[in-house]
Short mmCIF file of C-alpha atoms and ligand atoms in Angstrom, two decimals:
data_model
loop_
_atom_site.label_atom_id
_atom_site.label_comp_id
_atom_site.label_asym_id
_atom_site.label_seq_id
_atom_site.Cartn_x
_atom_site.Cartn_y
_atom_site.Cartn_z
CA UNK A 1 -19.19 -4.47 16.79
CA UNK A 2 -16.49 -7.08 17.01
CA UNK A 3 -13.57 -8.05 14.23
CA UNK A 4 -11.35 -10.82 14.13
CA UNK A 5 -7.68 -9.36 12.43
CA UNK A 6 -4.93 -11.51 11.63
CA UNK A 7 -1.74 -10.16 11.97
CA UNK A 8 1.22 -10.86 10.19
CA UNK A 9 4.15 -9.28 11.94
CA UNK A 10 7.00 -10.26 9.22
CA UNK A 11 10.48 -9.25 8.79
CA UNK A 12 12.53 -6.99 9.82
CA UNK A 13 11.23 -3.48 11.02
CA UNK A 14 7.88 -5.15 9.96
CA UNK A 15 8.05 -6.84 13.40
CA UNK A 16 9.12 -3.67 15.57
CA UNK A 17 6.52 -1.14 13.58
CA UNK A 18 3.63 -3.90 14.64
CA UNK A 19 4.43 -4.69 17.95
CA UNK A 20 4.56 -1.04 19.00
CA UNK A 21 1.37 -0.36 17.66
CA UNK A 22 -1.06 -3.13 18.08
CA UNK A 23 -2.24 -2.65 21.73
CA UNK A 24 -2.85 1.33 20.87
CA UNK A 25 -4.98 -0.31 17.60
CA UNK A 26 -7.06 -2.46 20.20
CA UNK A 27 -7.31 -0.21 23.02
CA UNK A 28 -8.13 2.84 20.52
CA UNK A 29 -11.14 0.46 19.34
CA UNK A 30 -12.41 -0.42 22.43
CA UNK A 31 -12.72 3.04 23.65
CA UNK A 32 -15.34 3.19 20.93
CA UNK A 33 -17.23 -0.05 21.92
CA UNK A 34 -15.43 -1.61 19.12
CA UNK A 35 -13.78 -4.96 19.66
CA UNK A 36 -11.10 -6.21 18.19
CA UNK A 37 -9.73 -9.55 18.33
CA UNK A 38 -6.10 -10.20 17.02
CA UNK A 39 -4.43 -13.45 16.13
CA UNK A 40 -0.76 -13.27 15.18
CA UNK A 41 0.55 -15.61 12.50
CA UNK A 42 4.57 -15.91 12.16
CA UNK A 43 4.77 -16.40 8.72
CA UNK A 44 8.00 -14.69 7.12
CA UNK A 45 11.03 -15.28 5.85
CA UNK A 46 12.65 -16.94 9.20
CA UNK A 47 10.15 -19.27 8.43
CA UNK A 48 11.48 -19.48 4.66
CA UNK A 49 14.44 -20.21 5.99
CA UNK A 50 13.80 -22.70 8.55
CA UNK A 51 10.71 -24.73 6.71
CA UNK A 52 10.93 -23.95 2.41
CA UNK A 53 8.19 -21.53 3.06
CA UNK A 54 6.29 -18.24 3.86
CA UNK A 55 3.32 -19.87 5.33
CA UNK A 56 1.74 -23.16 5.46
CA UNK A 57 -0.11 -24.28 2.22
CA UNK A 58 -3.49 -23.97 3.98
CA UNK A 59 -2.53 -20.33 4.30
CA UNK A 60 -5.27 -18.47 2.51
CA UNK A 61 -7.66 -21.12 4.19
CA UNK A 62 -6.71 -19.63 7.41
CA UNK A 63 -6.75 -15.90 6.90
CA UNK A 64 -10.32 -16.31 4.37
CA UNK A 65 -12.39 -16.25 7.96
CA UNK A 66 -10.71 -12.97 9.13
CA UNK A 67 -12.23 -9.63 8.55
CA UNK A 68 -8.68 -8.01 7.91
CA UNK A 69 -5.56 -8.68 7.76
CA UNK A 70 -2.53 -6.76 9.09
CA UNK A 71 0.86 -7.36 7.45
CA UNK A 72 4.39 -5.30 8.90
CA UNK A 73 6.44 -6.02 6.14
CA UNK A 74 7.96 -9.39 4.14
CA UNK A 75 11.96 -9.06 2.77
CA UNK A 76 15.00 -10.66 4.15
CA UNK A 77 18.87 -10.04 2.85
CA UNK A 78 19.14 -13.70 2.31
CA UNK A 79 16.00 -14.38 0.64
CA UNK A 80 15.99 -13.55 -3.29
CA UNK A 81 12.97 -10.48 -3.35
CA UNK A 82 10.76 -12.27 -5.89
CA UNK A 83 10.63 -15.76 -3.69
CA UNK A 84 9.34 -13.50 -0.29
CA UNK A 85 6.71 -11.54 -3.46
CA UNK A 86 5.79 -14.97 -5.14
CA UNK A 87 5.42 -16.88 -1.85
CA UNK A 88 3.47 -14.20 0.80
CA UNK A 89 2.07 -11.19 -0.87
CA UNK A 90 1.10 -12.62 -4.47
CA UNK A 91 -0.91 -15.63 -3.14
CA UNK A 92 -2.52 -13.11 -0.51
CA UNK A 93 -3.65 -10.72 -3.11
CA UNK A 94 -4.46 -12.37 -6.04
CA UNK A 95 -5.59 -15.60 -3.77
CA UNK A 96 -8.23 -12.90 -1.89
CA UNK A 97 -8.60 -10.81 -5.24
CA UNK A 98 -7.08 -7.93 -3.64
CA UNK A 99 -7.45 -6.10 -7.11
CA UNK A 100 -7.48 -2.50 -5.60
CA UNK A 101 -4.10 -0.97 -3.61
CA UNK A 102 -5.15 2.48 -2.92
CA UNK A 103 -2.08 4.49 -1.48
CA UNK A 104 -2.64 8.07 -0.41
CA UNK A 105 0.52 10.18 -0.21
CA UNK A 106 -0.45 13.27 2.49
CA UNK A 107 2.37 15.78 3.75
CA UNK A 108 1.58 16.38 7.36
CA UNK A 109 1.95 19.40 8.81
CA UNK A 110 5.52 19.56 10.38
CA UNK A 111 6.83 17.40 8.44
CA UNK A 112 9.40 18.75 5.49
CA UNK A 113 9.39 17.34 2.25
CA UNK A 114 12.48 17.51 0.18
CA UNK A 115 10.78 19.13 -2.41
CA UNK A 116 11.47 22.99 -2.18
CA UNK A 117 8.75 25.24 -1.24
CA UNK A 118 6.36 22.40 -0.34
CA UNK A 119 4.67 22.42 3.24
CA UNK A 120 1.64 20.85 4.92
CA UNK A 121 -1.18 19.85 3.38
CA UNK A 122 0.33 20.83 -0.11
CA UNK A 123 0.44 17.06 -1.07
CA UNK A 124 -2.81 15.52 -0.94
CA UNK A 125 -2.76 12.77 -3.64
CA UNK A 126 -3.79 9.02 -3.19
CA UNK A 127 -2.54 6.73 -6.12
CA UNK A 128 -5.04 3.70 -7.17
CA UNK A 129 -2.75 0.77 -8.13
CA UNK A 130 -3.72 -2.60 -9.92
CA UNK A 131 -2.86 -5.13 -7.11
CA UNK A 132 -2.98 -8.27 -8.79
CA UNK A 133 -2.03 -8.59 -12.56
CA UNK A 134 -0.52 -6.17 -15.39
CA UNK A 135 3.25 -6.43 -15.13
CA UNK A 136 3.16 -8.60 -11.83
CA UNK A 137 0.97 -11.43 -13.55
CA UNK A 138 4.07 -13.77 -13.28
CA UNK A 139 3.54 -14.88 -16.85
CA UNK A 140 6.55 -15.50 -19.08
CA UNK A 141 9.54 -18.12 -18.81
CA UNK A 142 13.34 -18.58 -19.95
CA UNK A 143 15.30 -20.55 -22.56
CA UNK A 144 18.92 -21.25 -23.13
CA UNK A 145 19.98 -20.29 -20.10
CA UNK A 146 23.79 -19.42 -20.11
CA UNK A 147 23.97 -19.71 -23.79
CA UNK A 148 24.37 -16.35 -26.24
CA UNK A 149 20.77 -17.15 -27.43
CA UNK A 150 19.00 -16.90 -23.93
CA UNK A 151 15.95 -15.43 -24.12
CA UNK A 152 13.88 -14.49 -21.05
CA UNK A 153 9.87 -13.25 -21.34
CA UNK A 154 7.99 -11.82 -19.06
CA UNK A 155 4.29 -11.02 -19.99
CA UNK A 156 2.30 -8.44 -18.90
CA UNK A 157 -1.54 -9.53 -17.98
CA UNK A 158 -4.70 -7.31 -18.29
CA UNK A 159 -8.03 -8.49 -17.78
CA UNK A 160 -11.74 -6.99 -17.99
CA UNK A 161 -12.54 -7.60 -14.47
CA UNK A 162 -8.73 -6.47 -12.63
CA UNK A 163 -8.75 -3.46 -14.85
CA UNK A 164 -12.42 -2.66 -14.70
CA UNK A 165 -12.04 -2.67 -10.54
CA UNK A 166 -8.85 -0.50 -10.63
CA UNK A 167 -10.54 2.20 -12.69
CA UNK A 168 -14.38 2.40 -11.20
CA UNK A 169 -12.63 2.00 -7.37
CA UNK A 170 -10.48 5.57 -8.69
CA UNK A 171 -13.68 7.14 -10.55
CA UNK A 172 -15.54 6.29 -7.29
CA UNK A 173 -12.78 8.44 -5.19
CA UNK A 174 -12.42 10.90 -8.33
CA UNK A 175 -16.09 11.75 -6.95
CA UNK A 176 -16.17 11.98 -3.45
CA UNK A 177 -12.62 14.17 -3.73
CA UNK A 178 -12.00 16.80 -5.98
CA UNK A 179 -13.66 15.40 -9.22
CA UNK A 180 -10.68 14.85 -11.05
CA UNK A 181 -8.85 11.46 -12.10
CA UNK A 182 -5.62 11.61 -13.29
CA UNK A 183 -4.72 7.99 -15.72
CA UNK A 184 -0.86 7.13 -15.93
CA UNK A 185 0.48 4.86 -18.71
CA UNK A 186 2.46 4.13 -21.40
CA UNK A 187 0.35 3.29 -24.17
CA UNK A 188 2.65 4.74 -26.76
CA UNK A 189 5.00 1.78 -25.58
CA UNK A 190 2.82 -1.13 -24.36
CA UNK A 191 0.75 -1.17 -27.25
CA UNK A 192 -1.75 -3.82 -26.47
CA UNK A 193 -2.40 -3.96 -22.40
CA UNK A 194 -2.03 -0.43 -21.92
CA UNK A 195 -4.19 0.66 -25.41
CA UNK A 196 -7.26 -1.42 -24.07
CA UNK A 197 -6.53 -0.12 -20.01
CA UNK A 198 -7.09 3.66 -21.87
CA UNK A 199 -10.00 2.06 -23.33
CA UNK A 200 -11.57 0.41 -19.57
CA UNK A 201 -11.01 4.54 -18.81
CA UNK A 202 -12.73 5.64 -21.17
CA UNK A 203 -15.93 3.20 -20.82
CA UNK A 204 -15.97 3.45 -17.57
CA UNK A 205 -15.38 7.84 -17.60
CA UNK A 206 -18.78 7.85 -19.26
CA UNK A 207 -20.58 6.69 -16.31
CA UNK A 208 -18.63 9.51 -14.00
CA UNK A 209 -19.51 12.33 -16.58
CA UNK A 210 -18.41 15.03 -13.26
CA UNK A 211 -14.93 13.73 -13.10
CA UNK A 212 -12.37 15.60 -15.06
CA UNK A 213 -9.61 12.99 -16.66
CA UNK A 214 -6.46 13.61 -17.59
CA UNK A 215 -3.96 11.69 -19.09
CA UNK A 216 -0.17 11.31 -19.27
CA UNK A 217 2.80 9.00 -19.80
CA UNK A 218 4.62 7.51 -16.86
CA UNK A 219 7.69 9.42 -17.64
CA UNK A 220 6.06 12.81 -17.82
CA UNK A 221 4.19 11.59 -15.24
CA UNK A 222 6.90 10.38 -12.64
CA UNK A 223 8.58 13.91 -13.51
CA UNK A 224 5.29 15.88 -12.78
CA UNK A 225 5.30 13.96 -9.45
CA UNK A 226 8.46 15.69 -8.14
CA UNK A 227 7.86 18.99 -10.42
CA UNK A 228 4.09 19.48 -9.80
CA UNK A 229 2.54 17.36 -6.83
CA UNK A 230 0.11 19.81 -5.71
CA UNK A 231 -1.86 19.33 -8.89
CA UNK A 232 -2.49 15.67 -8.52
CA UNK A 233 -5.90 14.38 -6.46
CA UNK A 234 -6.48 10.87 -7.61
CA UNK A 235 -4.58 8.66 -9.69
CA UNK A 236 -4.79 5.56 -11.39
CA UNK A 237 -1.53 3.71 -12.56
CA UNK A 238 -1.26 -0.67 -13.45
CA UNK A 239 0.93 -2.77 -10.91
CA UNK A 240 4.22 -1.91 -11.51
CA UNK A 241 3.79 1.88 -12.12
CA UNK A 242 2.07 2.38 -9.09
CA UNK A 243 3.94 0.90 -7.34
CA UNK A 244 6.90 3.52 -8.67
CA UNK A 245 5.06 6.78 -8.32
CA UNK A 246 3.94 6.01 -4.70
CA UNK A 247 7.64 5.33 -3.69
CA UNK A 248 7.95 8.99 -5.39
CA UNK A 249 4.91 10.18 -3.58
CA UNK A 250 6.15 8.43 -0.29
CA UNK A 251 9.54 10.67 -0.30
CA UNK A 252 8.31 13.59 -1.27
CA UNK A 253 5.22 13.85 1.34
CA UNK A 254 8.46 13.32 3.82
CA UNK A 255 9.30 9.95 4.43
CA UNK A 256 9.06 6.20 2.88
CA UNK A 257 8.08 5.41 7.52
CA UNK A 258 4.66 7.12 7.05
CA UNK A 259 2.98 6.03 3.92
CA UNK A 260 0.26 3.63 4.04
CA UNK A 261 -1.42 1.05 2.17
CA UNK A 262 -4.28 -1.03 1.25
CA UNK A 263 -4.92 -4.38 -0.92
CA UNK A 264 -9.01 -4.24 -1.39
CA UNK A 265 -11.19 -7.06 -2.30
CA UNK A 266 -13.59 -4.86 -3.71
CA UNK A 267 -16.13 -8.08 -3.75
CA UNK A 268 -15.51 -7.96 -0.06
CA UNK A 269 -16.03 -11.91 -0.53
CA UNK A 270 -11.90 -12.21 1.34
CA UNK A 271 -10.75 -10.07 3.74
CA UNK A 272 -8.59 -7.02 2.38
CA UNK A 273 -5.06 -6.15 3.94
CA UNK A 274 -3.60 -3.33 5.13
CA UNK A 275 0.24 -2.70 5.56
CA UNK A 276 2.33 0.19 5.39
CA UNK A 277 4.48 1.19 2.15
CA UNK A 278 7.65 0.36 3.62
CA UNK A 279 9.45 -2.93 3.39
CA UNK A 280 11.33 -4.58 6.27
CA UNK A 281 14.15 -2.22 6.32
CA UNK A 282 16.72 -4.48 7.34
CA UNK A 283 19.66 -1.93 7.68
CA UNK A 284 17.87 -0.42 10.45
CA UNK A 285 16.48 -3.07 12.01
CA UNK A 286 17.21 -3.80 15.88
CA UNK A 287 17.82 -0.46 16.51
CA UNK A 288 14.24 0.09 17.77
CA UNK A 289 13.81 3.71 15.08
CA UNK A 290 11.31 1.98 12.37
CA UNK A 291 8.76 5.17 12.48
CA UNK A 292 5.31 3.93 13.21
CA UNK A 293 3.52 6.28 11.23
CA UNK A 294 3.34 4.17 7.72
CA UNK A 295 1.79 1.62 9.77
CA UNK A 296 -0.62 3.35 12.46
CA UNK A 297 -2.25 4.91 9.22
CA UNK A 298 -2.62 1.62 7.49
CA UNK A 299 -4.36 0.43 10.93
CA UNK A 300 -6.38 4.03 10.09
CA UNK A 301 -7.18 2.96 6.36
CA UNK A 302 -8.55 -0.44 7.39
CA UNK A 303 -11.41 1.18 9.58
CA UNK A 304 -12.23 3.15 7.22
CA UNK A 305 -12.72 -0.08 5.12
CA UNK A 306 -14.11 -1.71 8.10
CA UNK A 307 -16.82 1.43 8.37
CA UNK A 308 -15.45 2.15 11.73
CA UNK A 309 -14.90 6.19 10.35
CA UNK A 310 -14.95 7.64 13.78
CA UNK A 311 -12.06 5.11 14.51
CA UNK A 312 -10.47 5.68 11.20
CA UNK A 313 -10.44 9.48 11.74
CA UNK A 314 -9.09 9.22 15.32
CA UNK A 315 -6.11 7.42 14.78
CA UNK A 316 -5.16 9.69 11.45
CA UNK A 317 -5.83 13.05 12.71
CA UNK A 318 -4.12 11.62 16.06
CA UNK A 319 -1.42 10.84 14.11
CA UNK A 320 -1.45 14.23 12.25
CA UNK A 321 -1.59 16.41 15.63
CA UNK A 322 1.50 14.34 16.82
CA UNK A 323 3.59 15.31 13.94
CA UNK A 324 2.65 19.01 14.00
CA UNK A 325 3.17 19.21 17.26
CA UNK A 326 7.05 20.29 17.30
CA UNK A 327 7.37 18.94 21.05
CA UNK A 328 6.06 15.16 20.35
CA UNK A 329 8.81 12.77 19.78
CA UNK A 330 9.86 12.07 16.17
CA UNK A 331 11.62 8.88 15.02
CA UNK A 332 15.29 9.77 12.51
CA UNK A 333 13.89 9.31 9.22
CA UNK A 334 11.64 12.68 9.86
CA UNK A 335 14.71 14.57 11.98
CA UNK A 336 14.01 13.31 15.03
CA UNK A 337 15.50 11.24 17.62
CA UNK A 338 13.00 9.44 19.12
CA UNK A 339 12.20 5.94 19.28
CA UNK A 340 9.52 3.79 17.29
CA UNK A 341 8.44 3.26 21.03
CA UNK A 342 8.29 6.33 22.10
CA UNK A 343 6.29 7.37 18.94
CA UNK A 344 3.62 4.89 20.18
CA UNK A 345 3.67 5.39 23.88
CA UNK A 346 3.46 9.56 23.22
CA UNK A 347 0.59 8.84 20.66
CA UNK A 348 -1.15 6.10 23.48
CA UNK A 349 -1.18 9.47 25.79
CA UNK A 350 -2.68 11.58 23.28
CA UNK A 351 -5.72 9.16 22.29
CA UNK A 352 -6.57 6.89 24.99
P1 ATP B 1 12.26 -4.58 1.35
O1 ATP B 1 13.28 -5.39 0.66
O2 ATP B 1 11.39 -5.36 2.27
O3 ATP B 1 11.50 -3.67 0.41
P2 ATP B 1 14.14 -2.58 1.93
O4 ATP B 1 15.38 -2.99 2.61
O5 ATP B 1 14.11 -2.32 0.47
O6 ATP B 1 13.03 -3.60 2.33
P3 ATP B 1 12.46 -0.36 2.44
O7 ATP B 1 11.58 -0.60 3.56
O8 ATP B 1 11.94 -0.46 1.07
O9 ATP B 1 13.73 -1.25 2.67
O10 ATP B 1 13.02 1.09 2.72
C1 ATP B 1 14.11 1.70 2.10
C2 ATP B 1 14.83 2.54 3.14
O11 ATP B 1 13.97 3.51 3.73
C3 ATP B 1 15.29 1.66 4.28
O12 ATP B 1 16.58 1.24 4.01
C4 ATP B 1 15.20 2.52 5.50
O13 ATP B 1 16.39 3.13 5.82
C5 ATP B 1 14.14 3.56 5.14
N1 ATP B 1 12.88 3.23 5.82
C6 ATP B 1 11.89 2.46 5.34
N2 ATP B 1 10.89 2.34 6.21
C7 ATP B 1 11.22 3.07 7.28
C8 ATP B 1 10.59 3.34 8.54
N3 ATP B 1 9.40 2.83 8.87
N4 ATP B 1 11.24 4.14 9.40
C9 ATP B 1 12.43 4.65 9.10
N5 ATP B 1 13.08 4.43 7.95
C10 ATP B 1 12.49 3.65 7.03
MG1 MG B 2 12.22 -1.91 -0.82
#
């Protein structure tokens, strides 16, 4: 087999997480007659900066041919946070109808969470997020700016086919994991999107009559997160909710540097895109101790996607011996003092 990846290094620690990891990605693959051809875009925010843009208009007409794509991480200090969202990541995922961001949160063995009495393999959740509408749909607009009757709206946006994806890609893993499905909203509040998301649940529950579904409120819900994260398997949560409770579930399974993530064109008509949690981390940037981890198991999620398993479950369990292993080097953020490169190089010598 053969893939063509386009890589998007990014900003920041983006940059330093990719180019430490890469070569193991390729070399990893080819030791299993996989091949995997990279092509490395520099779209960013230097480029922002520079040009008045991410990346070039034609963009999404240059990633559509790709069979993944592999982002580090978009955010500079001198670029306001929605321009980098509004000009990179929401053309890439609504553009490719990325609908599904599934983000497991796994504590590793050796690796402490800052919850008390929590140890490996006690959190073992993964968190279905809408990835390209709800409370990201970039609907809304201002009025009277400046003046005491300024009014600013910003709509919320939930369709039949973004919401019906979300919920049957989280049923789907409901089944093949523990059988139960855990729906986070706040339909007491959000009246009309979240009322008719409940409803999409409940439609499409009936055709996954072995999955057990339970529902609660995002408050109760972000609580039970830190209070109760054992009990959680699979979860499904809109755009912006998601994206809260797997920053929770990133901290508490040990560290915002391991999580990973996906954006899934569940069509598989585009390419989907695979990146870890973390964004580009600017305060620690240059100082070569981004941990690896967050991305090396996005590289793991996207053969999985890619049906490349054996890969998939190479790189993950490779990266899951490292951390238990109390000898291997460890980068800061987990207690360690090891570099990002070192991270790599030791995890090179344990797989290839
Ligand atoms: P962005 O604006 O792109 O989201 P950010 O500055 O908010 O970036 P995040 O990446 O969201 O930073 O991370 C928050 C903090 O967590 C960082 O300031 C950093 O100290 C820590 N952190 C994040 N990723 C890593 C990593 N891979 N390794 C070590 N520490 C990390
Ligand atoms: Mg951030």
């Amino acid at each position: 087999m053969s893939y063509d990846i386009a890589v998007i290094p990014g900003d920041g620690i983006g940059n330093e997480v990719v180019d430490a990891t890469e070569s193991l990605m390729v070399d990893l693959a080819a030791d299993y007659g996989v091949d995997i051809q990279t092509t490395e875009f520099d779209w960013g925010s230097e480029r922002y900066l520079e040009e008045g843009a991410l990346m070039p208009e034609d963009g999404l007409g240059t990633l559509e041919d790709f069979d993944s794509i592999l982002l580090g991480a978009v955010g500079h200090p001198e670029v306001p946070d929605h321009v980098t969202l509004r000009n990179l990541r929401l053309p890439i995922t609504k553009g490719f109808n990325q609908h599904i961001c599934k983000r497991p949160s796994y504590l590793f063995e050796g690796v402490e969470s800052p919850l008390r009495g929590y140890s490996g393999g006690d959190i073992d959740l993964v968190v279905y997020r809408q990835n390209t509408e709800g409370e990201y749909a970039d609907v809304g607009g201002r009025e009277h700016q400046g003046f005491q009757n300024e009014v600013a709206v910003q709509s919320a946006v939930y369709t039949r086919e973004g919401t019906e994806a979300i919920v049957r890609a989280a049923f789907e893993a409901a089944t093949e994991r523990s059988g139960k499905l855990t729906n986070i909203t706040k339909s007491n509040a959000q009246a009309y999107g979240m009322v008719f998301w409940d409803e999409v649940v409940e439609e499409i529950g009936e055709e996954y009559p072995d999955v057990t579904v339970e529902r609660l409120l995002v408050d109760a819900g972000s609580m039970d997160f830190v209070r109760r994260p054992d009990e959680f398997d699979v979860v499904v949560a809109s755009n912006l909710f998601g994206d809260i409770l797997t920053d929770i579930g990133g901290i508490i399974s040990g560290s915002l540097g391991i999580a990973p993530s996906t954006n899934i064109n569940p069509s598989g008509e585009y390419p989907s895109m695979f990146e870890p949690v973390h964004g580009s981390a600017f305060d620690i940037m240059g100082e070569g101790i981004a941990n690896p981890v967050g991305m090396l198991l996005s590289m793991s999620l996207m053969f999985e996607h890619l049906e490349e398993e054996d890969i998939a479950e190479a790189l993950w369990n490779g990266v899951g011996d490292q951390l238990a292993d109390p000898e291997a080097p460890r980068t800061p953020d987990i207690g360690g003092n090891a570099t990002t490169l070192d991270v790599a190089g030791d995890l090179e010598s344990r797989l290839l």
